[in-house]
Short mmCIF file of C-alpha atoms and ligand atoms in Angstrom, two decimals:
data_model
loop_
_atom_site.label_atom_id
_atom_site.label_comp_id
_atom_site.label_asym_id
_atom_site.label_seq_id
_atom_site.Cartn_x
_atom_site.Cartn_y
_atom_site.Cartn_z
CA MET A 1 -3.49 -10.90 -26.92
CA THR A 2 -6.35 -12.80 -25.29
CA ASP A 3 -6.11 -15.35 -22.63
CA ALA A 4 -9.26 -17.54 -23.36
CA ALA A 5 -11.17 -19.19 -20.68
CA GLY A 6 -11.70 -22.45 -22.60
CA SER A 7 -9.99 -23.89 -25.45
CA ASP A 8 -13.14 -24.55 -27.51
CA PRO A 9 -13.01 -24.02 -31.15
CA LEU A 10 -14.64 -20.82 -32.19
CA PRO A 11 -18.15 -21.28 -33.08
CA ARG A 12 -19.84 -20.64 -36.27
CA LEU A 13 -21.30 -17.15 -36.01
CA SER A 14 -25.35 -16.34 -36.67
CA PRO A 15 -25.44 -13.77 -39.44
CA ALA A 16 -26.42 -10.93 -37.02
CA ALA A 17 -23.47 -12.02 -34.91
CA ALA A 18 -20.86 -12.24 -37.98
CA ASP A 19 -22.35 -8.67 -39.07
CA LEU A 20 -21.38 -6.82 -35.94
CA LEU A 21 -18.18 -8.66 -35.45
CA ARG A 22 -17.29 -7.22 -39.14
CA ARG A 23 -18.48 -3.84 -38.09
CA ILE A 24 -16.35 -3.68 -35.00
CA GLU A 25 -13.28 -5.06 -37.13
CA GLU A 26 -13.80 -2.31 -39.68
CA ARG A 27 -14.31 0.18 -36.84
CA SER A 28 -17.58 1.20 -38.49
CA ALA A 29 -19.70 0.21 -35.40
CA LEU A 30 -21.06 3.10 -33.63
CA ILE A 31 -20.23 2.81 -29.73
CA GLY A 32 -22.82 3.79 -27.25
CA VAL A 33 -21.15 4.77 -23.71
CA VAL A 34 -23.93 5.40 -20.88
CA GLY A 35 -22.73 7.48 -17.88
CA LEU A 36 -19.86 9.80 -19.00
CA GLY A 37 -18.10 9.67 -15.53
CA TYR A 38 -14.80 8.87 -14.20
CA VAL A 39 -15.31 5.57 -16.11
CA GLY A 40 -17.38 6.31 -19.07
CA MET A 41 -15.21 9.33 -20.21
CA PRO A 42 -12.09 7.46 -20.43
CA LEU A 43 -13.89 4.54 -22.02
CA ALA A 44 -15.33 6.54 -24.76
CA LEU A 45 -12.25 8.49 -25.54
CA ALA A 46 -10.40 4.83 -25.63
CA ALA A 47 -13.06 3.75 -28.27
CA MET A 48 -12.78 6.90 -30.18
CA GLN A 49 -8.95 6.64 -30.35
CA ALA A 50 -9.31 3.04 -31.47
CA GLY A 51 -11.02 4.62 -34.75
CA PHE A 52 -14.70 3.98 -33.70
CA ARG A 53 -17.40 6.76 -33.40
CA VAL A 54 -18.77 7.13 -29.93
CA LEU A 55 -22.21 8.54 -28.83
CA GLY A 56 -22.34 9.13 -25.00
CA PHE A 57 -25.37 9.34 -23.17
CA ASP A 58 -25.81 10.95 -19.65
CA ILE A 59 -28.70 12.27 -17.78
CA ASN A 60 -26.71 15.06 -16.70
CA GLY A 61 -27.87 17.86 -19.21
CA PRO A 62 -25.18 20.44 -18.40
CA ARG A 63 -22.45 17.74 -18.41
CA VAL A 64 -23.51 16.80 -21.92
CA VAL A 65 -23.43 20.46 -22.95
CA GLN A 66 -20.00 20.91 -21.55
CA ILE A 67 -18.61 17.83 -23.15
CA ASN A 68 -19.47 18.74 -26.55
CA ARG A 69 -18.30 22.11 -25.85
CA GLY A 70 -14.68 20.36 -25.58
CA GLU A 71 -14.73 21.07 -21.85
CA THR A 72 -13.65 18.76 -19.06
CA HIS A 73 -15.61 18.04 -15.85
CA ILE A 74 -12.81 15.44 -14.64
CA ARG A 75 -9.88 17.02 -13.59
CA HIS A 76 -7.16 14.28 -14.68
CA ILE A 77 -8.82 14.25 -18.11
CA PRO A 78 -7.75 17.25 -20.05
CA ALA A 79 -9.93 19.52 -21.59
CA ALA A 80 -7.50 19.20 -24.71
CA ALA A 81 -8.32 15.48 -24.98
CA VAL A 82 -12.11 16.19 -24.91
CA ALA A 83 -12.15 19.06 -27.40
CA ALA A 84 -9.90 16.89 -29.77
CA ALA A 85 -12.31 14.18 -29.78
CA VAL A 86 -15.30 16.23 -30.46
CA ALA A 87 -13.22 18.28 -33.22
CA THR A 88 -12.89 14.68 -35.09
CA GLY A 89 -16.52 14.71 -35.54
CA ARG A 90 -16.84 10.82 -34.23
CA PHE A 91 -17.38 11.80 -30.65
CA GLU A 92 -20.89 13.24 -29.36
CA ALA A 93 -22.49 13.49 -26.17
CA THR A 94 -26.42 13.21 -25.68
CA ALA A 95 -28.91 13.28 -23.07
CA ALA A 96 -31.46 11.99 -25.85
CA PHE A 97 -32.07 8.47 -24.74
CA GLU A 98 -34.52 7.83 -27.74
CA ARG A 99 -30.97 7.61 -29.73
CA LEU A 100 -30.30 4.17 -27.60
CA ASP A 101 -31.25 2.50 -30.89
CA GLU A 102 -28.34 3.98 -33.09
CA PRO A 103 -25.33 2.40 -31.22
CA ASP A 104 -24.19 -0.96 -32.52
CA ALA A 105 -22.60 -1.82 -28.97
CA VAL A 106 -23.98 -0.13 -25.69
CA LEU A 107 -21.40 0.09 -22.82
CA ILE A 108 -23.32 1.04 -19.38
CA CYS A 109 -20.94 2.95 -16.83
CA VAL A 110 -23.65 4.08 -14.39
CA PRO A 111 -23.11 4.47 -10.45
CA THR A 112 -23.73 1.52 -8.28
CA PRO A 113 -23.82 3.18 -4.80
CA LEU A 114 -25.14 1.78 -1.58
CA THR A 115 -28.55 2.95 -0.38
CA ARG A 116 -29.11 4.58 3.12
CA HIS A 117 -29.64 1.04 4.62
CA ARG A 118 -26.08 0.19 3.02
CA GLU A 119 -27.60 -2.26 0.43
CA PRO A 120 -26.91 -2.36 -3.34
CA ASP A 121 -28.61 0.45 -5.18
CA LEU A 122 -29.06 -0.89 -8.54
CA SER A 123 -31.49 1.85 -9.67
CA PHE A 124 -29.04 3.52 -12.06
CA VAL A 125 -28.38 0.05 -13.67
CA ALA A 126 -31.88 -0.98 -13.99
CA GLY A 127 -33.22 2.47 -15.28
CA THR A 128 -30.36 2.41 -17.93
CA ALA A 129 -31.60 -1.27 -18.82
CA ARG A 130 -34.99 -0.14 -19.15
CA ALA A 131 -33.99 2.92 -21.43
CA ILE A 132 -31.86 0.41 -23.57
CA ALA A 133 -34.94 -2.00 -23.65
CA ALA A 134 -37.41 0.92 -24.68
CA ARG A 135 -35.08 1.01 -28.25
CA LEU A 136 -33.42 -2.67 -28.23
CA ARG A 137 -32.97 -3.56 -31.87
CA ARG A 138 -31.32 -6.94 -33.29
CA SER A 139 -28.11 -7.66 -33.22
CA GLN A 140 -27.02 -5.09 -30.68
CA LEU A 141 -24.16 -5.65 -28.06
CA VAL A 142 -25.07 -4.62 -24.63
CA VAL A 143 -22.14 -4.67 -21.94
CA LEU A 144 -22.31 -3.65 -18.30
CA GLU A 145 -19.35 -2.15 -16.71
CA SER A 146 -20.56 -0.87 -13.50
CA THR A 147 -19.16 -2.68 -10.61
CA THR A 148 -21.94 -4.83 -8.93
CA TYR A 149 -22.55 -8.37 -7.51
CA PRO A 150 -22.48 -11.57 -9.39
CA GLY A 151 -25.57 -12.56 -11.05
CA THR A 152 -26.73 -8.65 -11.67
CA THR A 153 -26.23 -8.90 -15.74
CA GLU A 154 -28.24 -12.20 -15.75
CA GLU A 155 -30.46 -11.62 -13.01
CA VAL A 156 -31.39 -8.04 -13.39
CA VAL A 157 -29.99 -6.71 -16.61
CA ARG A 158 -31.20 -9.40 -19.01
CA PRO A 159 -34.66 -9.97 -18.01
CA ILE A 160 -35.30 -6.35 -18.46
CA LEU A 161 -33.83 -6.42 -22.05
CA GLU A 162 -35.63 -9.30 -22.90
CA GLU A 163 -39.14 -7.70 -21.99
CA GLY A 164 -39.82 -6.45 -25.33
CA GLY A 165 -39.48 -10.07 -26.91
CA LEU A 166 -36.01 -9.97 -28.16
CA LYS A 167 -33.87 -13.07 -26.37
CA SER A 168 -30.30 -12.49 -25.50
CA GLY A 169 -27.81 -14.71 -27.35
CA VAL A 170 -30.14 -14.86 -30.28
CA ASP A 171 -31.42 -11.68 -31.29
CA PHE A 172 -29.25 -9.40 -29.05
CA PHE A 173 -25.68 -9.93 -27.08
CA LEU A 174 -25.01 -9.35 -23.31
CA ALA A 175 -21.79 -9.04 -21.62
CA TYR A 176 -20.22 -8.04 -18.33
CA SER A 177 -16.92 -6.30 -18.36
CA PRO A 178 -15.44 -4.73 -15.08
CA GLU A 179 -13.46 -1.29 -15.29
CA ARG A 180 -10.23 -1.24 -13.85
CA GLU A 181 -9.77 2.46 -13.80
CA ASP A 182 -7.53 3.96 -11.11
CA PRO A 183 -8.22 8.25 -11.44
CA GLY A 184 -5.08 9.81 -11.13
CA ASN A 185 -2.62 6.77 -11.71
CA THR A 186 -0.48 7.90 -14.44
CA ASP A 187 1.50 4.70 -14.52
CA PHE A 188 -1.06 2.83 -16.39
CA ALA A 189 -3.06 4.12 -19.47
CA ALA A 190 -6.39 2.83 -19.64
CA PRO A 191 -5.48 0.62 -22.86
CA ALA A 192 -2.53 -0.85 -21.05
CA ILE A 193 -4.80 -2.50 -18.29
CA PRO A 194 -6.03 -6.05 -19.35
CA LYS A 195 -9.90 -6.07 -19.76
CA VAL A 196 -11.77 -9.23 -18.26
CA VAL A 197 -14.92 -10.12 -20.09
CA GLY A 198 -17.63 -12.55 -19.36
CA ALA A 199 -20.51 -13.10 -21.42
CA ASP A 200 -24.22 -14.58 -21.89
CA GLY A 201 -23.14 -17.22 -24.72
CA ALA A 202 -20.15 -17.71 -26.98
CA GLU A 203 -21.38 -15.26 -29.63
CA ALA A 204 -21.64 -12.31 -26.98
CA LEU A 205 -18.06 -13.28 -25.78
CA ARG A 206 -16.59 -13.21 -29.25
CA LEU A 207 -18.01 -9.83 -29.93
CA ALA A 208 -17.23 -8.30 -26.63
CA GLU A 209 -13.71 -9.67 -27.01
CA ALA A 210 -13.53 -8.26 -30.59
CA LEU A 211 -14.58 -4.85 -29.18
CA TYR A 212 -12.51 -4.41 -26.31
CA GLY A 213 -9.44 -5.86 -28.39
CA SER A 214 -9.80 -2.87 -30.50
CA TRP A 215 -8.08 -0.73 -27.70
CA ALA A 216 -7.12 -2.87 -24.57
CA ALA A 217 -3.86 -4.66 -25.09
CA ARG A 218 -5.11 -7.82 -23.83
CA THR A 219 -8.51 -9.34 -23.11
CA VAL A 220 -8.92 -11.73 -20.27
CA LEU A 221 -11.86 -14.07 -20.98
CA VAL A 222 -13.91 -15.62 -18.22
CA SER A 223 -16.77 -18.47 -18.29
CA SER A 224 -19.87 -16.31 -17.47
CA PRO A 225 -20.80 -12.76 -16.37
CA ALA A 226 -21.32 -13.68 -12.87
CA THR A 227 -17.60 -14.81 -12.97
CA ALA A 228 -16.46 -11.60 -14.36
CA GLU A 229 -18.74 -9.58 -11.72
CA ALA A 230 -16.87 -11.96 -9.28
CA VAL A 231 -13.34 -10.68 -10.45
CA LYS A 232 -14.16 -7.12 -10.08
CA LEU A 233 -15.27 -7.69 -6.40
CA THR A 234 -12.58 -9.79 -5.41
CA GLU A 235 -10.19 -7.12 -6.49
CA ASN A 236 -11.66 -4.47 -4.24
CA ILE A 237 -12.42 -6.60 -1.44
CA PHE A 238 -8.72 -7.55 -1.58
CA ARG A 239 -7.79 -4.20 -1.30
CA ALA A 240 -10.56 -3.32 1.51
CA VAL A 241 -8.99 -6.30 3.54
CA ASN A 242 -5.55 -5.39 3.02
CA ILE A 243 -5.86 -1.79 4.05
CA ALA A 244 -8.00 -2.92 7.29
CA LEU A 245 -4.99 -4.91 8.02
CA VAL A 246 -2.23 -2.40 7.85
CA ASN A 247 -4.68 0.11 9.50
CA GLU A 248 -4.96 -2.42 12.33
CA LEU A 249 -1.36 -2.81 12.31
CA LYS A 250 -0.83 0.93 12.67
CA VAL A 251 -2.80 0.98 15.73
CA VAL A 252 -0.95 -1.74 17.49
CA PHE A 253 2.67 -0.67 16.52
CA ASP A 254 1.76 2.74 17.34
CA ALA A 255 0.82 1.74 21.10
CA MET A 256 4.40 -0.18 20.88
CA ASN A 257 6.12 2.85 19.52
CA ILE A 258 6.74 1.39 16.51
CA ASP A 259 6.39 3.08 12.94
CA VAL A 260 4.10 1.17 10.83
CA TRP A 261 5.48 3.03 7.86
CA GLU A 262 9.04 1.91 8.65
CA VAL A 263 7.78 -1.44 9.15
CA ILE A 264 6.14 -1.70 5.69
CA GLU A 265 9.04 -0.14 3.97
CA ALA A 266 11.45 -2.72 5.31
CA ALA A 267 8.73 -5.66 4.96
CA LYS A 268 8.47 -4.86 1.00
CA THR A 269 12.06 -5.58 0.22
CA LYS A 270 10.87 -9.35 0.75
CA PRO A 271 10.88 -10.16 -3.02
CA PHE A 272 8.13 -12.71 -2.50
CA GLY A 273 4.89 -13.55 -0.32
CA PHE A 274 4.44 -9.67 0.60
CA MET A 275 2.62 -6.73 -1.18
CA PRO A 276 2.82 -3.36 0.30
CA PHE A 277 -0.53 -1.61 1.75
CA TYR A 278 -0.56 1.55 3.14
CA PRO A 279 -2.46 2.58 6.41
CA GLY A 280 -4.65 6.04 6.21
CA PRO A 281 -7.38 8.10 7.65
CA GLY A 282 -9.87 5.70 6.36
CA LEU A 283 -11.25 4.42 2.97
CA GLY A 284 -12.61 6.79 0.61
CA GLY A 285 -13.60 6.98 -3.12
CA HIS A 286 -16.57 5.22 -5.01
CA CYS A 287 -15.19 1.74 -4.84
CA ILE A 288 -13.55 0.41 -1.97
CA PRO A 289 -15.83 1.34 0.82
CA ILE A 290 -18.89 0.37 -1.05
CA ASP A 291 -18.11 -2.62 -3.38
CA PRO A 292 -17.45 -5.46 -0.81
CA PHE A 293 -20.97 -4.88 0.65
CA TYR A 294 -22.49 -5.80 -2.55
CA LEU A 295 -21.00 -9.17 -2.13
CA THR A 296 -22.25 -9.26 1.59
CA TRP A 297 -25.56 -8.54 0.32
CA LYS A 298 -25.65 -11.23 -2.55
CA ALA A 299 -23.94 -13.63 0.09
CA ARG A 300 -27.01 -13.48 2.50
CA GLU A 301 -29.18 -15.10 -0.24
CA PHE A 302 -27.09 -17.96 0.17
CA GLU A 303 -26.94 -17.73 4.12
CA ILE A 304 -23.05 -17.15 4.03
CA PRO A 305 -21.91 -14.57 6.20
CA THR A 306 -18.80 -12.67 4.82
CA ARG A 307 -16.89 -12.08 7.91
CA PHE A 308 -13.42 -10.71 6.33
CA ILE A 309 -15.63 -8.15 4.67
CA GLU A 310 -17.42 -7.07 7.71
CA LEU A 311 -14.42 -6.98 9.90
CA ALA A 312 -12.28 -4.76 7.27
CA GLY A 313 -15.10 -2.22 7.16
CA GLU A 314 -15.56 -2.10 10.92
CA ILE A 315 -11.69 -1.26 11.37
CA ASN A 316 -11.40 1.32 8.28
CA THR A 317 -14.62 2.89 9.28
CA ARG A 318 -13.09 3.54 12.87
CA MET A 319 -9.94 4.95 11.42
CA PRO A 320 -11.18 8.48 11.43
CA LEU A 321 -11.78 8.17 15.21
CA PHE A 322 -8.19 6.95 15.83
CA VAL A 323 -7.06 10.10 13.86
CA VAL A 324 -9.42 12.37 16.20
CA ASP A 325 -7.75 10.78 19.23
CA ARG A 326 -4.33 11.39 18.13
CA LEU A 327 -5.27 14.98 17.27
CA ALA A 328 -6.71 15.67 20.52
CA ALA A 329 -4.14 13.95 22.57
CA ALA A 330 -1.55 16.04 20.65
CA ILE A 331 -3.46 19.34 21.43
CA ASP A 332 -3.66 18.49 24.84
CA ARG A 333 -0.01 17.44 25.37
CA ARG A 334 1.81 20.06 23.42
CA LEU A 335 -0.83 23.12 23.63
CA GLY A 336 -2.14 22.12 27.33
CA LYS A 337 -5.64 22.60 26.01
CA GLY A 338 -8.51 20.28 24.89
CA LEU A 339 -9.87 19.78 21.22
CA SER A 340 -13.11 21.83 22.18
CA GLY A 341 -12.66 25.21 21.44
CA ALA A 342 -9.30 24.46 19.17
CA ALA A 343 -8.86 25.73 15.51
CA VAL A 344 -7.82 22.76 13.04
CA LEU A 345 -6.89 22.83 9.60
CA LEU A 346 -7.33 19.66 7.47
CA LEU A 347 -4.95 19.45 4.75
CA GLY A 348 -6.57 17.33 1.69
CA LEU A 349 -10.19 16.88 1.08
CA ALA A 350 -10.27 14.51 -1.67
CA TYR A 351 -10.11 10.78 -1.04
CA LYS A 352 -6.67 10.20 -2.24
CA LYS A 353 -3.70 12.23 -3.90
CA ASN A 354 -3.79 14.17 -6.85
CA ILE A 355 -7.37 13.96 -7.89
CA ASP A 356 -10.48 16.13 -6.97
CA ASP A 357 -12.94 13.29 -6.05
CA THR A 358 -14.20 13.59 -2.56
CA ARG A 359 -16.75 10.71 -2.67
CA GLU A 360 -16.84 8.82 0.66
CA SER A 361 -13.71 10.99 1.58
CA PRO A 362 -12.87 10.49 5.50
CA ALA A 363 -11.97 13.98 5.46
CA LEU A 364 -15.69 14.65 5.39
CA ARG A 365 -16.11 12.48 8.46
CA LEU A 366 -13.25 13.95 9.99
CA ILE A 367 -14.62 17.33 9.74
CA GLU A 368 -17.67 16.39 11.40
CA LEU A 369 -16.03 14.30 14.10
CA ILE A 370 -13.89 17.13 14.81
CA GLU A 371 -16.64 19.80 14.94
CA ALA A 372 -18.59 17.28 17.20
CA ARG A 373 -15.77 17.66 19.98
CA GLY A 374 -16.18 21.42 19.90
CA ALA A 375 -13.55 22.40 17.51
CA THR A 376 -13.53 24.61 14.52
CA VAL A 377 -12.12 23.21 11.39
CA ALA A 378 -11.30 24.72 7.93
CA TYR A 379 -9.68 22.87 5.11
CA HIS A 380 -6.92 23.40 2.20
CA ASP A 381 -7.04 21.49 -0.89
CA PRO A 382 -5.87 22.75 -4.30
CA PHE A 383 -8.32 20.40 -6.12
CA VAL A 384 -11.34 20.91 -4.36
CA PRO A 385 -12.14 24.50 -3.85
CA GLU A 386 -15.75 24.30 -2.57
CA ILE A 387 -17.20 21.11 -0.86
CA PRO A 388 -19.55 19.73 -3.51
CA PRO A 389 -23.37 18.58 -2.24
CA THR A 390 -23.39 14.93 -0.80
CA ARG A 391 -26.17 12.81 0.95
CA GLU A 392 -24.42 12.09 4.06
CA HIS A 393 -22.68 15.35 4.75
CA ALA A 394 -25.01 17.91 3.24
CA ARG A 395 -24.06 20.29 5.92
CA LEU A 396 -20.82 20.71 4.81
CA ALA A 397 -21.52 21.93 1.10
CA GLY A 398 -20.42 24.98 0.01
CA ARG A 399 -17.54 25.34 2.51
CA ARG A 400 -14.52 26.79 0.80
CA SER A 401 -10.81 25.76 0.69
CA VAL A 402 -8.57 28.29 2.66
CA PRO A 403 -5.37 29.35 1.16
CA LEU A 404 -2.14 27.80 2.41
CA ASP A 405 0.39 30.56 3.52
CA PRO A 406 2.39 31.00 6.80
CA GLU A 407 -0.21 33.28 8.29
CA VAL A 408 -3.08 31.02 7.65
CA ILE A 409 -1.38 28.10 8.87
CA GLY A 410 0.00 29.77 12.06
CA ARG A 411 -3.80 30.54 13.09
CA PHE A 412 -4.52 27.05 13.59
CA ASP A 413 -3.71 25.02 16.63
CA ALA A 414 -3.10 21.91 14.34
CA VAL A 415 -2.88 20.63 10.98
CA VAL A 416 -4.14 17.27 9.87
CA ILE A 417 -2.62 15.96 6.69
CA VAL A 418 -5.64 13.83 5.26
CA THR A 419 -4.76 13.55 1.94
CA ASP A 420 -0.85 13.61 0.31
CA HIS A 421 -1.15 15.86 -2.68
CA ASP A 422 2.22 16.23 -4.36
CA GLY A 423 1.99 19.70 -5.25
CA VAL A 424 1.33 20.92 -1.46
CA ASP A 425 4.52 22.74 0.20
CA TYR A 426 4.87 20.47 3.29
CA ARG A 427 7.97 22.20 4.49
CA LEU A 428 5.82 25.21 4.75
CA VAL A 429 3.43 23.38 6.60
CA VAL A 430 5.95 21.98 9.45
CA GLU A 431 7.57 25.24 9.51
CA HIS A 432 4.78 27.32 10.57
CA ALA A 433 2.27 24.55 12.11
CA LYS A 434 2.09 24.27 15.86
CA ILE A 435 1.23 20.65 15.44
CA VAL A 436 1.12 18.56 12.19
CA VAL A 437 -1.01 15.12 12.60
CA ASP A 438 0.26 13.05 9.58
CA THR A 439 -2.15 10.41 8.43
CA ARG A 440 -0.05 9.63 5.41
CA ASN A 441 3.20 9.70 6.32
CA ALA A 442 3.82 12.53 3.97
CA CYS A 443 6.18 14.49 6.00
CA ALA A 444 8.60 11.89 6.49
CA ARG A 445 8.41 11.17 2.45
CA ALA A 446 9.23 14.99 1.92
CA GLY A 447 12.34 14.48 4.14
CA LEU A 448 10.86 16.45 6.96
CA THR A 449 11.53 16.00 10.64
CA SER A 450 10.35 17.85 13.78
CA ASP A 451 8.82 17.13 17.12
CA THR A 452 5.67 18.82 15.88
CA ILE A 453 5.01 16.20 13.62
CA VAL A 454 2.39 13.28 15.03
CA LYS A 455 1.87 10.14 13.14
CA ALA A 456 -1.81 9.04 13.01
N1 LIG B 501 -14.40 5.98 -10.13
C1 LIG B 501 -13.85 4.71 -10.32
O1 LIG B 501 -12.37 4.73 -10.19
C2 LIG B 501 -14.17 3.46 -10.94
C3 LIG B 501 -13.33 2.30 -11.11
C4 LIG B 501 -14.01 1.05 -11.45
C5 LIG B 501 -15.14 0.99 -11.48
N2 LIG B 501 -16.07 1.98 -11.13
C6 LIG B 501 -17.53 1.59 -11.38
O2 LIG B 501 -18.05 2.29 -12.45
C7 LIG B 501 -19.50 2.82 -12.27
C8 LIG B 501 -19.46 4.21 -12.65
O3 LIG B 501 -18.64 5.06 -11.67
P1 LIG B 501 -17.98 6.41 -12.17
O4 LIG B 501 -17.08 6.67 -10.76
O5 LIG B 501 -17.95 6.38 -13.65
O6 LIG B 501 -19.41 7.26 -11.44
P2 LIG B 501 -19.65 8.85 -11.88
O7 LIG B 501 -20.48 9.31 -10.89
O8 LIG B 501 -18.29 9.43 -12.33
O9 LIG B 501 -19.95 8.90 -13.23
C9 LIG B 501 -21.50 8.39 -13.48
C10 LIG B 501 -22.29 9.08 -14.66
O10 LIG B 501 -23.45 8.51 -14.83
C11 LIG B 501 -24.45 9.47 -15.18
N3 LIG B 501 -25.78 8.81 -14.84
C12 LIG B 501 -26.37 8.57 -13.77
N4 LIG B 501 -27.59 7.89 -13.97
C13 LIG B 501 -27.58 7.74 -15.20
C14 LIG B 501 -28.37 7.01 -16.19
N5 LIG B 501 -29.73 6.72 -15.60
N6 LIG B 501 -28.23 7.33 -17.51
C15 LIG B 501 -27.10 7.70 -17.86
N7 LIG B 501 -26.36 8.29 -17.20
C16 LIG B 501 -26.49 8.03 -16.02
C17 LIG B 501 -24.03 10.47 -14.12
O11 LIG B 501 -24.48 11.70 -14.56
C18 LIG B 501 -22.26 10.60 -14.11
O12 LIG B 501 -22.19 11.26 -15.39
C19 LIG B 501 -19.65 2.34 -10.81
O13 LIG B 501 -20.43 0.91 -10.91
C20 LIG B 501 -18.48 2.41 -10.27
O14 LIG B 501 -18.39 1.33 -9.07
C21 LIG B 501 -15.78 3.09 -10.67
#
């Protein structure tokens, strides 16, 4: 099913577009996916399962070798799925970017982080656009999927692609379609999630619609790439702002001795006009802490401040400090000593439950804040055996998860639940910990009560 942005009759396609459309409909088109990470891998598998041949590109050579061996580098994508895809002979990964002229459609899924100065870092997108431009041929469809500010597809990607003389909408086709992947969420398989598409011209829109319609249950067409880019940012800003709101309420209600979790459970029984968001130790992941600031940056060009976004960022960034204050107060009150010299166990390092992604995880900041107060910190996370290298927390790299057993738990002055992974035995934790600081309401949800549990 398709939601059309307008009701204009479909334009008559040029021969180049008609040929590509036929190849998409017949599944004879070769689909290129650039960037085989959390977004690119599921996308490549979805295209393959829809009947296409898929050529995946990645600059990470070992990752390419691993994928071609049928192994997975993403925990929630089973190796069996990758192995099955490779075994069909219709899915291959490569680091040979000179092969970018082979695919009929190239879908760009490379990272869009922030720079050190918290400005959009489009170097991966621009680099990929240059690599595609070097091999661009007539009638290729190029779709940017990376999350970015409105205008990127037309102001950054298109000029690079056109440098060789081919024109978007005439010689090749260009679109933007944001990814709505939610790693670890098993309620929504990728094809069930509607796919928003905006394109540079009617033919590009028709081609992108046909391509995504091959596996997505529904495509939602909007009037331009910039609109589609704005859709994605709106979704993530909505989350960032609402999470900040409940984080603020958590602090206020805590001072009033009211449990914010109980409040939200009751509030969400209202059948309209309320949507539950949950507080936590701070934002994490590659999206929610970062994407809103892409809009902030772009809005400056129009001299418009984005106060909601800035305020949400401020509140969410302060959450780890709140957790540390609660931890210090609990150790002080219950053990009669200060945080300095205490031993603290963090439970969960990933930024959210049941995944192995530690990007921007508040747990990393918590380790640094608690250690800065003179305590020692260890962590347990069944999904993260070792802390991977990061730019912001370089000195934490290489630390290893400790086992979770009564003897280990008993060695620490406090356990802080940072990530509420399902597989963790919270009863064991509560039975053996001197203090449990719970930032996720995990104990209550497991039916555990104890005066050693402190919510934070
Ligand atoms: N992770 C999510 O849940 C999610 C959800 C929606 C949107 N997004 C967006 O999708 C984009 C990709 O995010 P991700 O989480 O998949 O990132 P990721 O880090 O998991 O994967 C990116 C991949 O791109 C590769 N890469 C980097 N530069 C490259 C280049 N120049 N050419 C080819 N490959 C290159 C990396 O080696 C890596 O394998 C970002 O814009 C992100 O904001 C992510």
